[in-house]
Amino acid sequence: MSDRVAIEREQAELAQRFGPWTAHNIRLAEGVYTISSEPSGDEVKLRRITQIVSDLFDGRIDGLRVLDLACLEGMYALELARRGAEVVAIEGREANLEKARYAARALGLDGIDWRLGDVRDLSREQHGEFDVVLCLGILYHLDAPDVFSLVGRMADVCRRALIVDTAIALSGSEQRAHDGHVYRGTTLFEHDPDSSKEERLKAAWSSLDNTIAWALTRPSLLSLLARSGFTSVYECWIPAEPGKTSGRITLVALRGRPQTEFVSPPPAEDPAAVPERPPVGARLPGTRLWRIGRLVVPPPLRRRVRALLGAETRRPR
Ligand SMILES: C[S@@+](CC[C@H](N)C(=O)[O-])C[C@H]1O[C@@H](n2cnc3c(N)ncnc32)[C@H](O)[C@@H]1O
């Protein structure tokens, strides 16, 4: 589809049928955008995700097998396919997928495997294995236990890197058990329980059917990733996303080779056990109360208080 007029005509037809584009601002041709020639929001995240993939693979995106889960209007799939990746993209809403397919035609990218489906059905048998799995903006739309199961399924199809961009629970007031471990998180609202199937489908960014979702806290999500087979997990700060709140993070989880032989004795801690809150002794030093205490409490008593609270007794190195 090289003709600009034809591109604009089809875009107008799609907008008429399914409503305007809601998030992914894609440049389809000279002067033709799905949303606007001005930045509309997600451009920053596209740069972050593309840079992470490039950095993880020495700048070579060409030839990578990439899975884009819940691809919405297809921007991430399109960007990586444009750079030579072999992309499979799953999306649960036909309206979103139609827009993504159209953008691919407009850009002349015919190699993307667009699949209408439910990410909860992800499997190696159906979808294969991937160098990169993108789990952007979908984890916190699933309820427990689906959220646990999806992380396991992603680990199963991922041979190198999982990128998770997600909302996290800032207070872990609720808990759920999975595979013998307890995780903390909070319930999020997705749909009015009285809403119809059609009304739920119309909410283009929401869950497909579940009326509530369950968001994990950061430590619980990290532990879940580790227990699902990811050997190390990193949080992305650069490229910066200035608009991101403290309740939203981008993680990179790697499936590496678990290292077992060391020159030191084995540590006592479980490498997957990320504490929900650091012990009080680790949080107190540096606070004003602690600094005043140093001035007024005699050293022997200070040592006893430190030992009782489990605070660091050695000088920082
Ligand atoms: C907040 S949007 C995020 C989309 C995109 N990944 C991004 O980061 O811009 C959530 C997307 O997940 C899709 N979705 C929700 N639940 C799904 C499910 N169970 N299976 C497949 N897609 C789902 C929605 O249709 C929507 O496109």
Short mmCIF file of C-alpha atoms and ligand atoms in Angstrom, two decimals:
data_model
loop_
_atom_site.label_atom_id
_atom_site.label_comp_id
_atom_site.label_asym_id
_atom_site.label_seq_id
_atom_site.Cartn_x
_atom_site.Cartn_y
_atom_site.Cartn_z
CA MET A 1 0.00 0.00 0.00
CA SER A 2 2.25 2.81 -1.20
CA ASP A 3 -0.42 5.29 -2.24
CA ARG A 4 -0.89 7.92 0.47
CA VAL A 5 -4.53 8.54 -0.48
CA ALA A 6 -5.32 4.83 -0.20
CA ILE A 7 -3.61 4.69 3.20
CA GLU A 8 -5.61 7.64 4.48
CA ARG A 9 -8.85 6.22 3.08
CA GLU A 10 -8.37 2.85 4.78
CA GLN A 11 -7.37 4.57 8.03
CA ALA A 12 -10.61 6.57 7.97
CA GLU A 13 -12.63 3.39 7.28
CA LEU A 14 -10.99 1.58 10.21
CA ALA A 15 -11.53 4.53 12.54
CA GLN A 16 -15.18 4.56 11.46
CA ARG A 17 -15.57 0.83 12.21
CA PHE A 18 -13.49 0.49 15.36
CA GLY A 19 -13.02 4.02 16.67
CA PRO A 20 -9.84 6.10 16.56
CA TRP A 21 -6.39 4.79 17.54
CA THR A 22 -6.04 4.90 21.31
CA ALA A 23 -2.31 4.65 22.08
CA HIS A 24 0.14 3.71 19.32
CA ASN A 25 1.11 6.69 17.23
CA ILE A 26 2.60 5.20 14.06
CA ARG A 27 3.96 7.08 11.08
CA LEU A 28 2.36 5.27 8.13
CA ALA A 29 3.57 7.47 5.28
CA GLU A 30 4.98 10.94 4.75
CA GLY A 31 2.73 13.17 6.89
CA VAL A 32 0.28 10.35 7.80
CA TYR A 33 0.12 9.22 11.44
CA THR A 34 -2.32 6.97 13.25
CA ILE A 35 -2.79 9.65 15.94
CA SER A 36 -0.82 12.84 15.33
CA SER A 37 2.43 14.24 13.97
CA GLU A 38 3.00 15.47 17.54
CA PRO A 39 4.13 13.03 20.26
CA SER A 40 1.08 11.51 21.93
CA GLY A 41 2.63 9.57 24.84
CA ASP A 42 3.99 6.12 24.08
CA GLU A 43 6.90 7.29 21.89
CA VAL A 44 9.18 7.36 24.95
CA LYS A 45 8.34 3.78 25.84
CA LEU A 46 8.95 2.64 22.26
CA ARG A 47 12.45 4.12 22.40
CA ARG A 48 13.11 2.49 25.77
CA ILE A 49 12.00 -0.98 24.65
CA THR A 50 13.80 -0.82 21.30
CA GLN A 51 17.02 0.37 22.97
CA ILE A 52 16.85 -2.43 25.57
CA VAL A 53 16.47 -5.08 22.84
CA SER A 54 19.32 -3.56 20.83
CA ASP A 55 21.60 -3.34 23.89
CA LEU A 56 20.88 -6.91 24.95
CA PHE A 57 21.88 -8.28 21.54
CA ASP A 58 24.91 -6.14 20.66
CA GLY A 59 22.86 -3.84 18.42
CA ARG A 60 21.61 -6.73 16.27
CA ILE A 61 17.80 -6.90 16.19
CA ASP A 62 17.86 -8.43 12.72
CA GLY A 63 16.96 -12.13 12.90
CA LEU A 64 15.79 -12.17 16.53
CA ARG A 65 12.59 -14.07 17.25
CA VAL A 66 10.34 -11.70 19.21
CA LEU A 67 6.98 -12.32 20.87
CA ASP A 68 4.78 -9.26 21.55
CA LEU A 69 2.08 -10.19 24.06
CA ALA A 70 -1.13 -8.15 24.00
CA CYS A 71 0.24 -6.03 21.17
CA LEU A 72 -2.66 -3.52 21.07
CA GLU A 73 -2.23 -1.48 17.85
CA GLY A 74 1.06 -3.16 17.05
CA MET A 75 3.65 -0.39 17.48
CA TYR A 76 6.34 -2.50 19.22
CA ALA A 77 5.87 -5.45 16.86
CA LEU A 78 6.08 -3.12 13.85
CA GLU A 79 9.19 -1.32 15.09
CA LEU A 80 11.11 -4.53 15.77
CA ALA A 81 9.94 -6.16 12.51
CA ARG A 82 11.09 -3.05 10.63
CA ARG A 83 14.52 -3.67 12.13
CA GLY A 84 14.56 -7.26 10.87
CA ALA A 85 13.10 -9.26 13.78
CA GLU A 86 10.79 -12.20 13.13
CA VAL A 87 7.74 -11.22 15.19
CA VAL A 88 4.74 -13.08 16.54
CA ALA A 89 2.15 -10.73 18.07
CA ILE A 90 -0.84 -11.87 20.12
CA GLU A 91 -3.81 -9.63 20.86
CA GLY A 92 -7.21 -10.44 22.32
CA ARG A 93 -9.26 -7.73 20.64
CA GLU A 94 -10.04 -7.97 16.94
CA ALA A 95 -10.40 -4.16 16.70
CA ASN A 96 -6.84 -3.59 17.94
CA LEU A 97 -5.45 -6.33 15.73
CA GLU A 98 -7.18 -5.00 12.60
CA LYS A 99 -5.45 -1.65 13.17
CA ALA A 100 -2.10 -3.36 13.67
CA ARG A 101 -2.51 -5.44 10.49
CA TYR A 102 -3.45 -2.35 8.52
CA ALA A 103 -0.37 -0.45 9.78
CA ALA A 104 1.80 -3.39 8.73
CA ARG A 105 0.33 -3.27 5.21
CA ALA A 106 0.82 0.50 5.03
CA LEU A 107 4.47 0.07 6.07
CA GLY A 108 5.02 -2.88 3.73
CA LEU A 109 5.86 -5.24 6.64
CA ASP A 110 4.26 -8.51 5.66
CA GLY A 111 6.28 -10.92 7.82
CA ILE A 112 4.57 -10.35 11.20
CA ASP A 113 2.52 -13.28 12.49
CA TRP A 114 -0.53 -11.49 13.98
CA ARG A 115 -2.65 -13.80 16.11
CA LEU A 116 -6.02 -13.10 17.62
CA GLY A 117 -5.81 -14.93 20.93
CA ASP A 118 -5.62 -14.93 24.68
CA VAL A 119 -2.18 -14.52 26.26
CA ARG A 120 -3.32 -16.92 28.98
CA ASP A 121 -3.11 -19.68 26.32
CA LEU A 122 0.56 -19.01 25.51
CA SER A 123 2.48 -22.24 24.98
CA ARG A 124 5.68 -23.44 23.37
CA GLU A 125 3.67 -25.98 21.30
CA GLN A 126 1.46 -23.27 19.76
CA HIS A 127 3.83 -20.33 19.56
CA GLY A 128 7.41 -21.65 19.64
CA GLU A 129 10.47 -20.18 21.37
CA PHE A 130 11.68 -16.58 21.39
CA ASP A 131 14.87 -14.61 21.97
CA VAL A 132 12.77 -11.74 23.33
CA VAL A 133 9.34 -11.79 24.96
CA LEU A 134 7.60 -8.42 25.37
CA CYS A 135 5.12 -8.36 28.23
CA LEU A 136 4.16 -4.69 28.09
CA GLY A 137 1.11 -3.41 29.91
CA ILE A 138 -0.60 -6.77 30.29
CA LEU A 139 0.51 -8.53 33.51
CA TYR A 140 -1.57 -6.31 35.81
CA HIS A 141 -4.69 -6.91 33.71
CA LEU A 142 -4.75 -10.57 34.75
CA ASP A 143 -6.22 -11.96 37.93
CA ALA A 144 -4.58 -14.57 40.18
CA PRO A 145 -3.83 -17.37 39.43
CA ASP A 146 -3.55 -16.38 35.71
CA VAL A 147 -0.85 -13.83 36.51
CA PHE A 148 1.32 -16.59 38.03
CA SER A 149 0.62 -18.97 35.19
CA LEU A 150 1.51 -16.36 32.51
CA VAL A 151 4.93 -15.74 34.08
CA GLY A 152 5.58 -19.50 33.99
CA ARG A 153 4.42 -19.72 30.37
CA MET A 154 6.63 -16.78 29.36
CA ALA A 155 9.63 -18.48 31.00
CA ASP A 156 8.82 -21.61 29.03
CA VAL A 157 8.86 -19.87 25.62
CA CYS A 158 11.73 -17.47 26.41
CA ARG A 159 15.28 -18.49 25.52
CA ARG A 160 16.97 -15.22 26.50
CA ALA A 161 15.15 -12.02 27.56
CA LEU A 162 11.77 -11.11 28.95
CA ILE A 163 10.91 -7.41 29.10
CA VAL A 164 8.09 -6.60 31.51
CA ASP A 165 6.58 -3.15 31.65
CA THR A 166 3.96 -3.19 34.35
CA ALA A 167 2.05 -1.49 37.11
CA ILE A 168 3.02 -2.81 40.54
CA ALA A 169 1.17 -2.80 43.83
CA LEU A 170 2.66 -0.19 46.14
CA SER A 171 1.10 -1.82 49.18
CA GLY A 172 1.05 -5.59 49.45
CA SER A 173 -2.04 -5.67 51.61
CA GLU A 174 -3.31 -8.93 50.08
CA GLN A 175 -1.60 -12.25 49.64
CA ARG A 176 -1.97 -15.20 47.28
CA ALA A 177 -0.25 -18.57 47.38
CA HIS A 178 1.35 -20.12 44.31
CA ASP A 179 3.49 -23.25 44.10
CA GLY A 180 4.09 -23.27 47.85
CA HIS A 181 5.12 -19.60 48.08
CA VAL A 182 3.17 -16.59 49.31
CA TYR A 183 3.10 -13.44 47.16
CA ARG A 184 1.85 -9.98 48.04
CA GLY A 185 -0.16 -7.59 45.93
CA THR A 186 -3.41 -5.76 45.50
CA THR A 187 -6.68 -6.11 43.61
CA LEU A 188 -7.30 -3.78 40.67
CA PHE A 189 -10.61 -2.98 39.03
CA GLU A 190 -11.04 -3.97 35.36
CA HIS A 191 -14.75 -4.01 34.49
CA ASP A 192 -18.05 -3.42 36.18
CA PRO A 193 -19.23 -6.91 37.23
CA ASP A 194 -22.61 -6.16 35.58
CA SER A 195 -21.06 -5.18 32.24
CA SER A 196 -21.84 -7.22 29.14
CA LYS A 197 -19.28 -9.09 27.03
CA GLU A 198 -19.60 -6.38 24.36
CA GLU A 199 -19.02 -3.58 26.86
CA ARG A 200 -15.87 -5.32 28.12
CA LEU A 201 -14.56 -5.77 24.59
CA LYS A 202 -15.06 -2.08 23.88
CA ALA A 203 -12.62 -1.10 26.66
CA ALA A 204 -9.60 -1.33 24.33
CA TRP A 205 -6.88 -1.38 27.01
CA SER A 206 -8.52 -3.57 29.64
CA SER A 207 -8.69 -7.27 30.45
CA LEU A 208 -10.73 -9.39 28.08
CA ASP A 209 -13.21 -10.82 30.56
CA ASN A 210 -11.98 -10.80 34.19
CA THR A 211 -13.63 -8.02 36.16
CA ILE A 212 -10.72 -7.68 38.59
CA ALA A 213 -6.97 -8.16 38.27
CA TRP A 214 -4.21 -8.80 40.75
CA ALA A 215 -1.02 -6.67 40.69
CA LEU A 216 2.05 -7.98 42.49
CA THR A 217 4.36 -5.83 44.59
CA ARG A 218 7.83 -5.29 43.11
CA PRO A 219 9.53 -7.80 45.51
CA SER A 220 6.84 -10.44 44.85
CA LEU A 221 7.14 -9.98 41.09
CA LEU A 222 10.93 -10.30 41.30
CA SER A 223 10.66 -13.48 43.38
CA LEU A 224 8.10 -14.92 40.98
CA LEU A 225 10.39 -14.26 38.01
CA ALA A 226 13.30 -15.95 39.80
CA ARG A 227 11.21 -18.98 40.78
CA SER A 228 9.92 -19.26 37.22
CA GLY A 229 13.43 -19.78 35.84
CA PHE A 230 14.88 -16.30 35.20
CA THR A 231 18.44 -16.19 36.52
CA SER A 232 18.80 -12.40 36.88
CA VAL A 233 16.43 -9.43 36.72
CA TYR A 234 17.26 -5.75 36.10
CA GLU A 235 15.23 -2.58 36.23
CA CYS A 236 15.56 -0.09 33.39
CA TRP A 237 16.16 3.58 34.26
CA ILE A 238 17.77 4.72 31.01
CA PRO A 239 16.38 5.54 28.49
CA ALA A 240 14.43 7.61 30.97
CA GLU A 241 10.66 7.78 31.01
CA PRO A 242 10.06 11.01 32.93
CA GLY A 243 6.28 10.53 33.09
CA LYS A 244 6.48 7.13 34.78
CA THR A 245 5.11 6.99 38.30
CA SER A 246 6.63 4.95 41.15
CA GLY A 247 3.87 2.41 40.55
CA ARG A 248 5.11 1.52 37.07
CA ILE A 249 8.38 -0.25 36.19
CA THR A 250 10.27 -1.78 33.28
CA LEU A 251 12.13 -4.99 34.14
CA VAL A 252 14.48 -7.12 32.06
CA ALA A 253 14.57 -10.76 33.16
CA LEU A 254 17.20 -13.02 31.65
CA ARG A 255 17.21 -16.76 31.23
CA GLY A 256 20.86 -17.56 31.76
CA ARG A 257 22.80 -20.50 33.12
CA PRO A 258 22.33 -20.83 36.87
CA GLN A 259 25.82 -20.57 38.43
CA THR A 260 26.54 -23.11 41.13
CA GLU A 261 30.27 -23.48 41.88
CA PHE A 262 31.88 -20.59 43.81
CA VAL A 263 35.13 -19.92 45.66
CA SER A 264 33.08 -18.90 48.72
CA PRO A 265 30.80 -21.07 50.85
CA PRO A 266 27.11 -21.09 49.78
CA PRO A 267 25.14 -18.13 51.14
CA ALA A 268 22.38 -18.84 53.61
CA GLU A 269 19.75 -16.87 51.66
CA ASP A 270 17.41 -18.23 49.00
CA PRO A 271 18.40 -16.26 45.83
CA ALA A 272 14.71 -15.90 44.89
CA ALA A 273 13.57 -14.52 48.24
CA VAL A 274 13.28 -10.74 47.82
CA PRO A 275 12.02 -9.34 51.14
CA GLU A 276 8.83 -7.30 50.90
CA ARG A 277 10.44 -4.71 53.19
CA PRO A 278 14.08 -4.60 54.22
CA PRO A 279 14.51 -5.45 57.93
CA VAL A 280 14.03 -2.47 60.25
CA GLY A 281 17.75 -2.49 61.04
CA ALA A 282 18.57 -1.93 57.38
CA ARG A 283 16.12 0.95 57.08
CA LEU A 284 17.00 2.91 60.23
CA PRO A 285 20.63 3.96 59.57
CA GLY A 286 20.65 7.30 57.77
CA THR A 287 17.36 8.45 59.29
CA ARG A 288 17.29 11.55 61.50
CA LEU A 289 16.32 9.43 64.54
CA TRP A 290 19.41 7.28 64.00
CA ARG A 291 21.71 10.29 63.68
CA ILE A 292 20.36 11.81 66.92
CA GLY A 293 20.76 8.41 68.61
CA ARG A 294 24.43 8.35 67.64
CA LEU A 295 24.94 11.63 69.51
CA VAL A 296 23.09 10.79 72.72
CA VAL A 297 23.31 6.99 73.20
CA PRO A 298 26.61 5.71 74.65
CA PRO A 299 28.56 3.31 72.34
CA PRO A 300 28.04 0.04 74.32
CA LEU A 301 24.27 0.57 74.39
CA ARG A 302 24.37 1.55 70.70
CA ARG A 303 26.07 -1.75 69.84
CA ARG A 304 23.38 -3.69 71.71
CA VAL A 305 20.55 -1.80 69.94
CA ARG A 306 22.22 -2.42 66.56
CA ALA A 307 22.52 -6.13 67.29
CA LEU A 308 18.89 -6.31 68.44
CA LEU A 309 17.60 -4.59 65.26
CA GLY A 310 19.85 -6.60 62.96
CA ALA A 311 21.46 -3.38 61.69
CA GLU A 312 24.75 -3.43 59.78
CA THR A 313 27.55 -3.37 62.40
CA ARG A 314 30.48 -3.17 59.99
CA ARG A 315 31.60 0.08 58.43
CA PRO A 316 30.32 0.40 54.84
CA ARG A 317 32.93 -0.63 52.26
C1 LIG B 1 -2.81 -1.51 28.41
S1 LIG B 1 -2.89 -2.28 26.85
C2 LIG B 1 -1.13 -2.50 26.54
C3 LIG B 1 -0.83 -2.81 25.13
C4 LIG B 1 0.60 -2.79 24.65
N1 LIG B 1 1.29 -4.01 24.96
C5 LIG B 1 1.35 -1.59 25.12
O1 LIG B 1 2.19 -1.71 26.01
O2 LIG B 1 1.12 -0.49 24.60
C6 LIG B 1 -3.44 -3.93 27.23
C7 LIG B 1 -3.68 -4.77 26.00
O3 LIG B 1 -3.89 -6.12 26.40
C8 LIG B 1 -4.94 -6.71 25.64
N2 LIG B 1 -5.42 -7.83 26.45
C9 LIG B 1 -5.97 -7.78 27.68
N3 LIG B 1 -6.16 -9.02 28.15
C10 LIG B 1 -5.72 -9.87 27.19
C11 LIG B 1 -5.65 -11.29 27.10
N4 LIG B 1 -6.06 -12.07 28.10
N5 LIG B 1 -5.15 -11.82 25.96
C12 LIG B 1 -4.73 -11.03 24.94
N6 LIG B 1 -4.77 -9.69 24.98
C13 LIG B 1 -5.26 -9.12 26.10
C14 LIG B 1 -5.89 -5.56 25.43
O4 LIG B 1 -6.77 -5.79 24.38
C15 LIG B 1 -4.91 -4.41 25.17
O5 LIG B 1 -4.52 -4.38 23.84
#
